[in-house]
Coordinates of N, CA and C in Angstrom, one line a residue:
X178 N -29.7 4.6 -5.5 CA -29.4 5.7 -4.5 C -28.0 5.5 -4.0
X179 N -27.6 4.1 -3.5 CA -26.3 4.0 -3.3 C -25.3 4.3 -3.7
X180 N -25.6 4.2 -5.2 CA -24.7 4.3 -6.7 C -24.6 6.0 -6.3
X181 N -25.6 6.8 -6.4 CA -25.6 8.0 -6.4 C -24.5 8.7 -5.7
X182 N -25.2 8.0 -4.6 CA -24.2 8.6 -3.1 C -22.5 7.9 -3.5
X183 N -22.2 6.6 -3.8 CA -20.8 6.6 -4.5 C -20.4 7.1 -5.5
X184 N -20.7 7.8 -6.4 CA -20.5 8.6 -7.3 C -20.1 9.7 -7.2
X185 N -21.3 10.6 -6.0 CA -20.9 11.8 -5.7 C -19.8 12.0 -4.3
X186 N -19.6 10.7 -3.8 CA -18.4 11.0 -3.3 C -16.8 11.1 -4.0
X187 N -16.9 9.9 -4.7 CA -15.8 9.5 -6.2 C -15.6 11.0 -6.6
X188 N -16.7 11.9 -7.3 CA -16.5 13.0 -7.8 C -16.1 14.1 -6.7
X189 N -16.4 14.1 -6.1 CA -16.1 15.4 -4.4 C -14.3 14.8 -4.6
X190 N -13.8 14.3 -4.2 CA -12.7 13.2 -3.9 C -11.7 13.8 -5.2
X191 N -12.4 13.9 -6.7 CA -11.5 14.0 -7.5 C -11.3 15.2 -7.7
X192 N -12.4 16.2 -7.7 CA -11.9 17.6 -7.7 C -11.3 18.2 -6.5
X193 N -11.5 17.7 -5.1 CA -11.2 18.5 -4.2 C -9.6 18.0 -4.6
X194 N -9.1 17.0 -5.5 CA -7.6 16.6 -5.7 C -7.2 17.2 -6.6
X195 N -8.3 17.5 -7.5 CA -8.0 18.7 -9.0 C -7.4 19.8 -8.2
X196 N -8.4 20.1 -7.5 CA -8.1 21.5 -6.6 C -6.4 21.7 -5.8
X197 N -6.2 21.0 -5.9 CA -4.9 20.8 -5.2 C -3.4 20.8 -6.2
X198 N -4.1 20.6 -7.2 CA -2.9 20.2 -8.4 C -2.9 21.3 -9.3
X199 N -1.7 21.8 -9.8 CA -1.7 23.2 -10.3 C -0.6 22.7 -10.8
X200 N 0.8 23.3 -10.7 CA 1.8 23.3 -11.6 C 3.2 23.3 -10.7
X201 N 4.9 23.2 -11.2 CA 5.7 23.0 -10.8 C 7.0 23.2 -11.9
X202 N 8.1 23.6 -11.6 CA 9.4 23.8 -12.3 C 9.5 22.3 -12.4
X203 N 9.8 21.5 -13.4 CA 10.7 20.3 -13.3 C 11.9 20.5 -13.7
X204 N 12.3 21.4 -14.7 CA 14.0 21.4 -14.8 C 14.5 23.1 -15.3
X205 N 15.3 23.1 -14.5 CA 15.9 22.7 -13.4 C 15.0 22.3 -11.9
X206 N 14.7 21.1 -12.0 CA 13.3 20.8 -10.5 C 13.9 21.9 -9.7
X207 N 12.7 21.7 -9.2 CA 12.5 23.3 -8.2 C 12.9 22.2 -6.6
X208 N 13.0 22.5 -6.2 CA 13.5 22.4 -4.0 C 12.0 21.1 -4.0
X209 N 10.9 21.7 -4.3 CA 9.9 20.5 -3.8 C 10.1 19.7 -4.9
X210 N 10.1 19.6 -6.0 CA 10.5 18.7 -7.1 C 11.7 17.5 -6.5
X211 N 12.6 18.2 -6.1 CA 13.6 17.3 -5.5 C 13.4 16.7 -4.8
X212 N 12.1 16.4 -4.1 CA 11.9 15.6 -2.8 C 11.0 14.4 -3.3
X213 N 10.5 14.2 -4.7 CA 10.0 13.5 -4.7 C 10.4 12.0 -5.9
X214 N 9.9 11.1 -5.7 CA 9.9 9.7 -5.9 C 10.8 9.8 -7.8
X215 N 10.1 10.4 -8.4 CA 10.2 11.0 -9.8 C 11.8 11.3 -10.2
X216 N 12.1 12.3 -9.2 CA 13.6 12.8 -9.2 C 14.2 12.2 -8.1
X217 N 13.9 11.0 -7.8 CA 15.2 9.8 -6.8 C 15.1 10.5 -5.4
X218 N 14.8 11.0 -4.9 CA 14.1 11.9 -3.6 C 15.4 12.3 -3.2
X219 N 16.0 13.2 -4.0 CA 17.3 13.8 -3.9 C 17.0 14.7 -3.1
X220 N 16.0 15.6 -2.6 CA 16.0 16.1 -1.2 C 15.6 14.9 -0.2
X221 N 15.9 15.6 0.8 CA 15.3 14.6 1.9 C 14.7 14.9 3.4
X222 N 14.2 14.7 4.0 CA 13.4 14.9 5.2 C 12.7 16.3 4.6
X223 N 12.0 15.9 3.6 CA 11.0 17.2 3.1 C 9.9 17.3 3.7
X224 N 9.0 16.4 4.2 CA 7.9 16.2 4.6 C 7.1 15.8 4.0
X225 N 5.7 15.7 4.0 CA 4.7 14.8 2.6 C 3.7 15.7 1.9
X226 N 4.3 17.1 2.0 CA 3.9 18.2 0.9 C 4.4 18.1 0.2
X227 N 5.8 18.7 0.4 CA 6.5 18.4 -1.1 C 6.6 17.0 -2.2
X228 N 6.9 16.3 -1.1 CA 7.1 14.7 -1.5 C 5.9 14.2 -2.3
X229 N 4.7 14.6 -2.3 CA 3.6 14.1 -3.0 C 2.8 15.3 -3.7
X230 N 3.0 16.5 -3.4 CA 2.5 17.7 -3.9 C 3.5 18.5 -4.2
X231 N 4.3 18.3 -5.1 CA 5.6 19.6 -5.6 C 4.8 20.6 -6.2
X232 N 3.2 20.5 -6.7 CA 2.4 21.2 -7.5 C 1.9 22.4 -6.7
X233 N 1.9 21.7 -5.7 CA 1.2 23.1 -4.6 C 1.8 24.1 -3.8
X234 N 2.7 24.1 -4.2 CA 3.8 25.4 -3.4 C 2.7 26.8 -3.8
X235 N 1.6 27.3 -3.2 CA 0.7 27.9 -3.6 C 0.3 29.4 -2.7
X236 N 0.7 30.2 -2.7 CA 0.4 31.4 -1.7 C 0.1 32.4 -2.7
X237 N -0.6 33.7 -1.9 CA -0.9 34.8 -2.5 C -0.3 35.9 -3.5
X238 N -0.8 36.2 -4.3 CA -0.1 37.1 -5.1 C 0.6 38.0 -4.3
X239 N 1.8 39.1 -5.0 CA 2.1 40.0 -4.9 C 3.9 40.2 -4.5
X240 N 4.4 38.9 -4.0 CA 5.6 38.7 -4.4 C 5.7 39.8 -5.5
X241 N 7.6 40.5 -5.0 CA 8.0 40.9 -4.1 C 7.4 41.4 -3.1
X242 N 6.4 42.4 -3.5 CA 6.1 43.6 -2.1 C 6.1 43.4 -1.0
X243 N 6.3 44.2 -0.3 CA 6.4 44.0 1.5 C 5.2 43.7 1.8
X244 N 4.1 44.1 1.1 CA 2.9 43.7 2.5 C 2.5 42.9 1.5
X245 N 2.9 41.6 0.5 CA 1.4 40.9 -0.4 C 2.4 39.9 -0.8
X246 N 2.2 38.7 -1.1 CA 2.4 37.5 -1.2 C 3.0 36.5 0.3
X247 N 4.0 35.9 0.1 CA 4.0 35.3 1.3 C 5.1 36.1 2.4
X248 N 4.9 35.5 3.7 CA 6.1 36.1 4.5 C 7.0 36.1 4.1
X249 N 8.0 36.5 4.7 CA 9.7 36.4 4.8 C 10.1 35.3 6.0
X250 N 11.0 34.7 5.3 CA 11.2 33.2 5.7 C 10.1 31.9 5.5
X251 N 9.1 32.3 4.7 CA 8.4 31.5 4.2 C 8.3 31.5 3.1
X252 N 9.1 31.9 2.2 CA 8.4 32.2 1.0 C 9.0 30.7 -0.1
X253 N 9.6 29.6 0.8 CA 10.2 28.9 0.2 C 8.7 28.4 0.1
X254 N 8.2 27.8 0.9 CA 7.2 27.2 1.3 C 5.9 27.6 0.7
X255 N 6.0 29.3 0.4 CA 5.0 29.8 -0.2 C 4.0 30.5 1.2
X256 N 4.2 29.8 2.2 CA 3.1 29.9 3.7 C 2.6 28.9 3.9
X257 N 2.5 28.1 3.0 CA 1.9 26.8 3.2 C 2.3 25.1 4.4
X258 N 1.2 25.4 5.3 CA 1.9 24.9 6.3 C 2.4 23.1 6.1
X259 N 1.8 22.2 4.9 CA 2.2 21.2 4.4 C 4.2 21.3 4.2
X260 N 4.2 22.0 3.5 CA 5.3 22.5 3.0 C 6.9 23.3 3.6
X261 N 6.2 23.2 5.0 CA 7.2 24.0 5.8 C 8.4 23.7 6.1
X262 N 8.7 22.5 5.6 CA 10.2 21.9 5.4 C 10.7 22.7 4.7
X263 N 10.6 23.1 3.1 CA 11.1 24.3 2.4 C 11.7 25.0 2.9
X264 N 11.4 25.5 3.9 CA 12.0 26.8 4.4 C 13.0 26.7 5.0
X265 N 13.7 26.0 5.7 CA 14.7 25.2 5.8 C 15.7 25.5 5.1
X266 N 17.0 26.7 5.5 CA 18.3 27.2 4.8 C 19.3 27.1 5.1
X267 N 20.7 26.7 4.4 CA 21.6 26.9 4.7 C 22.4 26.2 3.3
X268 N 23.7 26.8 3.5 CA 24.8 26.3 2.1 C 24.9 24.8 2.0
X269 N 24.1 24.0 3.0 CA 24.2 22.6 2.1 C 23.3 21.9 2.5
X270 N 22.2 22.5 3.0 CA 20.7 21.7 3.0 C 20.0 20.9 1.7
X271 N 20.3 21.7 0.6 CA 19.4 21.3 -0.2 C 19.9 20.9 -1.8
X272 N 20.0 19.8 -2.4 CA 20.3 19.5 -4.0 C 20.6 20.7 -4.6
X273 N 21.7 21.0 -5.5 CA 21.4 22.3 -6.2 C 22.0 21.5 -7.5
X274 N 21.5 22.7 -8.8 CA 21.4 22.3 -9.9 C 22.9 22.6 -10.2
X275 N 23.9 22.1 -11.5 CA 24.9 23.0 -12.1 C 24.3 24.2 -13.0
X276 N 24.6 25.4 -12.7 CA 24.1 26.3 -13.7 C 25.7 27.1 -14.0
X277 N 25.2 28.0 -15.2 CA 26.0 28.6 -15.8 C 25.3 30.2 -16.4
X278 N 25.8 31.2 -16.3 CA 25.1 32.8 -16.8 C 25.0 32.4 -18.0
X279 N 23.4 33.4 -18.5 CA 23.5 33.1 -19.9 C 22.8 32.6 -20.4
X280 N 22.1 31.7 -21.4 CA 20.8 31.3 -21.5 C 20.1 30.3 -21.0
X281 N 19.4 30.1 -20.1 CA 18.9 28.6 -19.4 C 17.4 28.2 -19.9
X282 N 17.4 27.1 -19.6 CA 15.4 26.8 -19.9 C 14.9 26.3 -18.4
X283 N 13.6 26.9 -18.3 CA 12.8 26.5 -17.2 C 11.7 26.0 -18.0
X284 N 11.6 24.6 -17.6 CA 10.1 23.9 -18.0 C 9.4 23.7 -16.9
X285 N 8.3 23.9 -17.4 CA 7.3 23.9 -16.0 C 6.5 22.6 -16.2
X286 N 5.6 21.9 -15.7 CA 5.0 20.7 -15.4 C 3.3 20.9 -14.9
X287 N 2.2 21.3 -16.0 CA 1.0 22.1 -15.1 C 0.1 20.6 -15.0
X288 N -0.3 20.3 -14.0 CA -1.7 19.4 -13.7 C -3.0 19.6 -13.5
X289 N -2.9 21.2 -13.9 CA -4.2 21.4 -14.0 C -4.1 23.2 -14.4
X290 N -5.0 23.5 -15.3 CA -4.6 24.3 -16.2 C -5.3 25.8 -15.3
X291 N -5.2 27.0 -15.7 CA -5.3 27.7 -15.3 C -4.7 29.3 -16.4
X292 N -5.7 30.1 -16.1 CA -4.9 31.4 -16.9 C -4.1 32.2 -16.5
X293 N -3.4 32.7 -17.2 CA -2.1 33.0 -16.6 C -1.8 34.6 -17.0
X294 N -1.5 35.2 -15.7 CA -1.1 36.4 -15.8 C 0.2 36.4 -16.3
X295 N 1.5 35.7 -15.8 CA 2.7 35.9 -16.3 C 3.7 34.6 -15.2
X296 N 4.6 34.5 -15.3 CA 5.6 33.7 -15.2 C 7.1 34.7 -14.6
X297 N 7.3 34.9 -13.5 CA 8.4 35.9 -13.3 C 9.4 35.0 -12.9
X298 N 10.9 35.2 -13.2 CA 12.2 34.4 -12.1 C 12.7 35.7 -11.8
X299 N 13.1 35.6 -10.4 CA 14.1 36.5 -9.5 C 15.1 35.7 -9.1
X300 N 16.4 36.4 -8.7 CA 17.6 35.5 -8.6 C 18.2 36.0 -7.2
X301 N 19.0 35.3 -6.3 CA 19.4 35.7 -4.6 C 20.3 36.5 -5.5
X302 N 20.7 38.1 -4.6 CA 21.6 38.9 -4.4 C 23.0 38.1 -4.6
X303 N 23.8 39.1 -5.4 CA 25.4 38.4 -5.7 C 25.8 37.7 -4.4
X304 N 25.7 38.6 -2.7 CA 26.2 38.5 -1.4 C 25.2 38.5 -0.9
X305 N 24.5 37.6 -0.8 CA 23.0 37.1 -0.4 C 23.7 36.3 0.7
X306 N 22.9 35.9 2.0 CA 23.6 35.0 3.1 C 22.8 33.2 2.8
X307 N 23.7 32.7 2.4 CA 22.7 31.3 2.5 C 22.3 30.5 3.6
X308 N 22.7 30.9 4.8 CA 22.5 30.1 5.9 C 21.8 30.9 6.7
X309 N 20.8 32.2 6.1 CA 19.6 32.9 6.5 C 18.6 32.4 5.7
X310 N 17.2 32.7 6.7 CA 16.1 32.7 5.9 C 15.6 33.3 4.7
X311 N 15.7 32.9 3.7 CA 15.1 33.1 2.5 C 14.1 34.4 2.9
X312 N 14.4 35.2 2.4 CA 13.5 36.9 2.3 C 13.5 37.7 1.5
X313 N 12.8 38.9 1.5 CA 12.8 39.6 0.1 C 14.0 40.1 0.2
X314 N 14.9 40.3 0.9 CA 16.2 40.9 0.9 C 17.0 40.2 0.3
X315 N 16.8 38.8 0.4 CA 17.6 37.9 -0.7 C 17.9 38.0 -2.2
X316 N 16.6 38.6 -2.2 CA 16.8 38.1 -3.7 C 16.6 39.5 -4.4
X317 N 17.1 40.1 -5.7 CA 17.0 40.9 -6.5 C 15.5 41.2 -6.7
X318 N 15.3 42.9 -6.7 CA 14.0 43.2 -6.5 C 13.3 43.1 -8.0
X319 N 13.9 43.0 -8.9 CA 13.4 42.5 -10.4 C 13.6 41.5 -11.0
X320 N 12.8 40.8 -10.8 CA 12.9 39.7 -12.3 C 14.0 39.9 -13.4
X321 N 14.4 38.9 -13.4 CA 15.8 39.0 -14.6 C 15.3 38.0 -15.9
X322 N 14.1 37.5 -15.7 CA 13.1 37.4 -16.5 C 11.7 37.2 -16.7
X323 N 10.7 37.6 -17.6 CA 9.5 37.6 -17.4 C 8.9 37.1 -18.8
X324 N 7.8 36.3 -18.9 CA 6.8 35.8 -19.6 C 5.3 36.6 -19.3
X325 N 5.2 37.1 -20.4 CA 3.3 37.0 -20.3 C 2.7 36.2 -20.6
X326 N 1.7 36.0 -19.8 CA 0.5 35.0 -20.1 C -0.9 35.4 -20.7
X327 N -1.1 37.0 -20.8 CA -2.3 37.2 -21.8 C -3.3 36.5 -21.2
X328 N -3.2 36.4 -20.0 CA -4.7 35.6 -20.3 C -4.8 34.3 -20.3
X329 N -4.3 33.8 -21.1 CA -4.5 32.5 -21.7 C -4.1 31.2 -20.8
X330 N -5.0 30.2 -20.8 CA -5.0 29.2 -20.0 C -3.7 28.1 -20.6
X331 N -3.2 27.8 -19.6 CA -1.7 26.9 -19.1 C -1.7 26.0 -19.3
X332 N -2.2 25.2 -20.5 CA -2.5 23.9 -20.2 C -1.7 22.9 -21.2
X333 N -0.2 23.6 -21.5 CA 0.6 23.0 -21.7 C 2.0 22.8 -21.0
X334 N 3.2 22.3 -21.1 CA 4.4 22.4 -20.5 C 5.3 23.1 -21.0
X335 N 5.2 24.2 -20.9 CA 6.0 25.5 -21.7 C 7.8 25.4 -20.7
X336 N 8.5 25.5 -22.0 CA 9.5 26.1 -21.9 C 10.0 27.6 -22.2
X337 N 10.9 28.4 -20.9 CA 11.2 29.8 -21.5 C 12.6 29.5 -21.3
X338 N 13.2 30.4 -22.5 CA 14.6 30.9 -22.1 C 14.9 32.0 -21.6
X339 N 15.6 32.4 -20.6 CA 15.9 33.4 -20.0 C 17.1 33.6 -19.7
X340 N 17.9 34.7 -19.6 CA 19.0 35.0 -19.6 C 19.4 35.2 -18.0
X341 N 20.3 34.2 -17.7 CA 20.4 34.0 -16.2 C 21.4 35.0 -15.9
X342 N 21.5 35.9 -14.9 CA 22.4 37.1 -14.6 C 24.2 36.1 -13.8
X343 N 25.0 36.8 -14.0 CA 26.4 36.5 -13.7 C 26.2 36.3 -11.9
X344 N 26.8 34.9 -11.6 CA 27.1 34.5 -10.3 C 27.9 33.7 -10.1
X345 N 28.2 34.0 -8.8 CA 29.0 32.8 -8.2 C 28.7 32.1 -7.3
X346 N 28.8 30.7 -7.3 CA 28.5 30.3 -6.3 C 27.1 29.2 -6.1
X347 N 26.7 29.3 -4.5 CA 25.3 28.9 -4.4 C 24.2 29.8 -4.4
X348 N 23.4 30.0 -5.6 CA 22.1 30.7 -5.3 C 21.0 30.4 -5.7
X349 N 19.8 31.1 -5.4 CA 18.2 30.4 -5.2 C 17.8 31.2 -6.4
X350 N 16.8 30.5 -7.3 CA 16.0 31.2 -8.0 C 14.4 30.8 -7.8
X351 N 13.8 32.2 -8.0 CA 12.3 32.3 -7.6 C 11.5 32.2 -8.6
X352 N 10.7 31.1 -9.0 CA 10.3 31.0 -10.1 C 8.7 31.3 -9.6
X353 N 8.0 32.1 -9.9 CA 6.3 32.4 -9.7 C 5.3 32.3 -10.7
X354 N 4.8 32.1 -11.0 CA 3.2 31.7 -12.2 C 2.3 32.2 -11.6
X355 N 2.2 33.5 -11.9 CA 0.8 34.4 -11.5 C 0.0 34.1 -12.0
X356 N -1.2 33.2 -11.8 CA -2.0 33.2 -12.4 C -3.1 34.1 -12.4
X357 N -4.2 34.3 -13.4 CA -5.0 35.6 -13.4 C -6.7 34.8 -13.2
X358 N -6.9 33.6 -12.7 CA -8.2 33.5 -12.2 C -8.5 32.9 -10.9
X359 N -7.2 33.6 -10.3 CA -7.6 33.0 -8.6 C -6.4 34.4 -8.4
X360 N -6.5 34.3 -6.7 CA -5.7 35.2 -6.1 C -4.1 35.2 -5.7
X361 N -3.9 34.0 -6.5 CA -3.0 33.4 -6.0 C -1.6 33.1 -6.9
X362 N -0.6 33.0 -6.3 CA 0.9 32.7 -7.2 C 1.1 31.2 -6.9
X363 N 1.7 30.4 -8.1 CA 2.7 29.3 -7.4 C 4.1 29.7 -7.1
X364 N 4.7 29.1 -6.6 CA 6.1 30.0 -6.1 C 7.5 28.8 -5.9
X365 N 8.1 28.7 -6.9 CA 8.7 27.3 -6.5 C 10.7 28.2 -6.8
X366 N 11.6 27.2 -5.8 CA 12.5 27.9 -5.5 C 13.5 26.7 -5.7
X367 N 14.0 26.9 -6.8 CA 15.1 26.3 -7.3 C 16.8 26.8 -6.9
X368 N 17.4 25.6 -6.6 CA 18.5 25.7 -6.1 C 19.5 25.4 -6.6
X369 N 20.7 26.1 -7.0 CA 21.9 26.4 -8.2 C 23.0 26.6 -8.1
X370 N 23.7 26.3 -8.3 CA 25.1 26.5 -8.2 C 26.1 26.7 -9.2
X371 N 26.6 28.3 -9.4 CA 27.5 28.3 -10.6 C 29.0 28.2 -10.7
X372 N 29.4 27.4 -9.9 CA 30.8 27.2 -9.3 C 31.2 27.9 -8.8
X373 N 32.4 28.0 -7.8 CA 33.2 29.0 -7.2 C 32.6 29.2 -5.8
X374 N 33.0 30.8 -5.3 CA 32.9 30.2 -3.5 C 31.5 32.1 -3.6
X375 N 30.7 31.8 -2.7 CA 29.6 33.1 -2.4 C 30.7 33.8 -2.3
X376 N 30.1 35.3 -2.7 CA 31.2 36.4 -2.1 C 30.5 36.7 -0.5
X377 N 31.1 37.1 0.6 CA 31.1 38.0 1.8 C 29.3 38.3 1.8
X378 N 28.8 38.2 2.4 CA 27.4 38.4 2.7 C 27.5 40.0 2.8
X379 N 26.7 40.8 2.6 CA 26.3 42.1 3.0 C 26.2 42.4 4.3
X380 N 26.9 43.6 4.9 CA 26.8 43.8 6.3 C 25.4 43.9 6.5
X381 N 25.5 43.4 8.0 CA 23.9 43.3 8.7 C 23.6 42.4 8.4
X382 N 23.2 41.1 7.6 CA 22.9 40.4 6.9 C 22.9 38.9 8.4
X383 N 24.0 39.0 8.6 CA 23.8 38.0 10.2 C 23.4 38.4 10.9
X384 N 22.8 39.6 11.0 CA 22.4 40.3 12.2 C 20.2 40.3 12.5
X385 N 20.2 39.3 11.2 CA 18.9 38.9 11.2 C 18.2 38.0 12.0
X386 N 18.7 37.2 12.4 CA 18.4 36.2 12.9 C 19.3 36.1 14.1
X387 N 19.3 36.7 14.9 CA 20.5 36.5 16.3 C 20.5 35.5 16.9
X388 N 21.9 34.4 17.3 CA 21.9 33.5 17.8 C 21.1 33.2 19.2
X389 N 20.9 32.5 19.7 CA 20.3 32.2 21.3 C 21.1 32.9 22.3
X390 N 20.9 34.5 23.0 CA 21.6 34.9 24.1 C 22.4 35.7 23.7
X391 N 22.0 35.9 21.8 CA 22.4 37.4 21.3 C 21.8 38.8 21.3
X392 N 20.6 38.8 22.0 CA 20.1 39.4 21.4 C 20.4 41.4 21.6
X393 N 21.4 41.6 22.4 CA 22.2 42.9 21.7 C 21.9 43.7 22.8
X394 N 20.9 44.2 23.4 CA 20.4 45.1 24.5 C 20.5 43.7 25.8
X395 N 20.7 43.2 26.3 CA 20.9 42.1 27.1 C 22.4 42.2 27.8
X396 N 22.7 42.9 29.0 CA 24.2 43.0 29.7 C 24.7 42.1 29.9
X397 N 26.1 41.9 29.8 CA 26.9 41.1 30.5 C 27.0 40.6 31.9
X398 N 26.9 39.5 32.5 CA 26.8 39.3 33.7 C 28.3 40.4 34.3
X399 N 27.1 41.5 35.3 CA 28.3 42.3 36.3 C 28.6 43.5 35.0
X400 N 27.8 43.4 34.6 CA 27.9 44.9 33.2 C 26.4 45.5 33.1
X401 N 26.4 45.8 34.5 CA 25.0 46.4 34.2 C 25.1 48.0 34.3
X402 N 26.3 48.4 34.2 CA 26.1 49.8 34.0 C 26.5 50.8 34.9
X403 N 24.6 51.4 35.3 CA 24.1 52.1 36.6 C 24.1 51.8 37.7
X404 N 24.2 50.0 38.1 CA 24.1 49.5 39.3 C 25.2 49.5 39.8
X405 N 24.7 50.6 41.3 CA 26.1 50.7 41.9 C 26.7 49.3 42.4
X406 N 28.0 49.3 43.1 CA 28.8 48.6 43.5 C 28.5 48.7 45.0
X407 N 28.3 47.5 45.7 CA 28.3 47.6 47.5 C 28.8 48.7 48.1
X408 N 28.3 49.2 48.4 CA 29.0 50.4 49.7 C 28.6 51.4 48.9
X409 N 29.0 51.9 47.5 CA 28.5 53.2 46.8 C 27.3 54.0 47.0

């Protein structure tokens, strides 16, 4: 009976760990890849999602759309609240790869297999702001590359080539694995740099995130307008 009851915990223990383990970009390593022991923990103050689970960056299908996959300003993270160091932006927070336009390989790393709808990468806007939160406005609304998965279960380390679109600079790519027997995407966000300086952010683009005591409708002390002046 003892044996029993140690057994079936040993087993609970290893799938609820199966359950947890899914897949990841290793190269160009993705942002949680970088935080761990494997890749010299070239990110840092990641937290102990990434650091021990780069496989679970795991949220809802539907990336890009506005109402389906993860928030905006989360989508580094996926929503996942282990992971919420990810989300964490700016032009020198985080390792970035050398890249170049043109043909690249993404290998992926799966721990546990799964069927697969498809494999999408999206790339940040030419004038994307890097010291804003990661959002669908960042990034190009199409895939600049795509893999089918037919179906078929992931249970190798596949490399794709894909033709990386012309940039400058520092930008993020969104790598996703839709898989087709759960509801869910992985979402891992690799960080790149193709030399040279970002161009000029898009107007409005700072205007997302207002500094503390920006916030725009808020008067000037003694600029209130309508209020008369003593004696008036």
């Amino acid at each position: 009976m003892k044996l029993s009851k140690v057994f079936l915990a040993v087993t609970t223990l290893c799938m609820a760990g199966g359950a947890l383990a899914h897949g990841y970009v290793t190269e160009p390593a993705s942002r949680a890849a970088l935080c761990t022991a494997a890749q010299g923990n070239q990110n840092k103050d990641c937290g102990a999602g990434p650091q021990y689970e780069p496989q679970s960056v795991e949220g809802p299908d539907g990336f890009p759309a506005l109402n389906a996959g993860p928030a905006d300003g989360h989508l580094a993270s996926a929503g996942v609240a282990s992971m919420v160091n990810l989300d964490q932006q700016s032009a020198s927070r985080w390792t970035k790869h050398p890249m170049k336009a043109g043909k690249n390989s993404f290998t992926w790393k799966f721990t546990a297999a799964h069927k697969t709808g498809s494999w999408k990468y999206y790339i940040t806007k030419a004038n994307w702001n890097p010291n804003q939160p990661l959002t669908r406005n960042s990034f190009e609304a199409q895939p600049f590359c795509e893999v089918t998965g037919n179906g078929a279960i992931a249970n190798t380390n596949p490399k794709h080539e894909c033709d990386v679109p012309e940039r400058d600079g520092y930008q993020v790519i969104m790598a996703a694995w839709d898989v087709s027997d759960t509801g869910a995407t992985f979402y891992n966000v690799i960080d790149v740099d193709f030399g040279g300086n970002n161009p000029a952010p898009a107007p409005g683009d700072e205007e997302e995130n207002p500094a503390p005591g920006d916030e725009g409708d808020t008067p000037a002390p003694g600029d209130e307008g309508d209020t008369p002046a003593p004696g008036d």
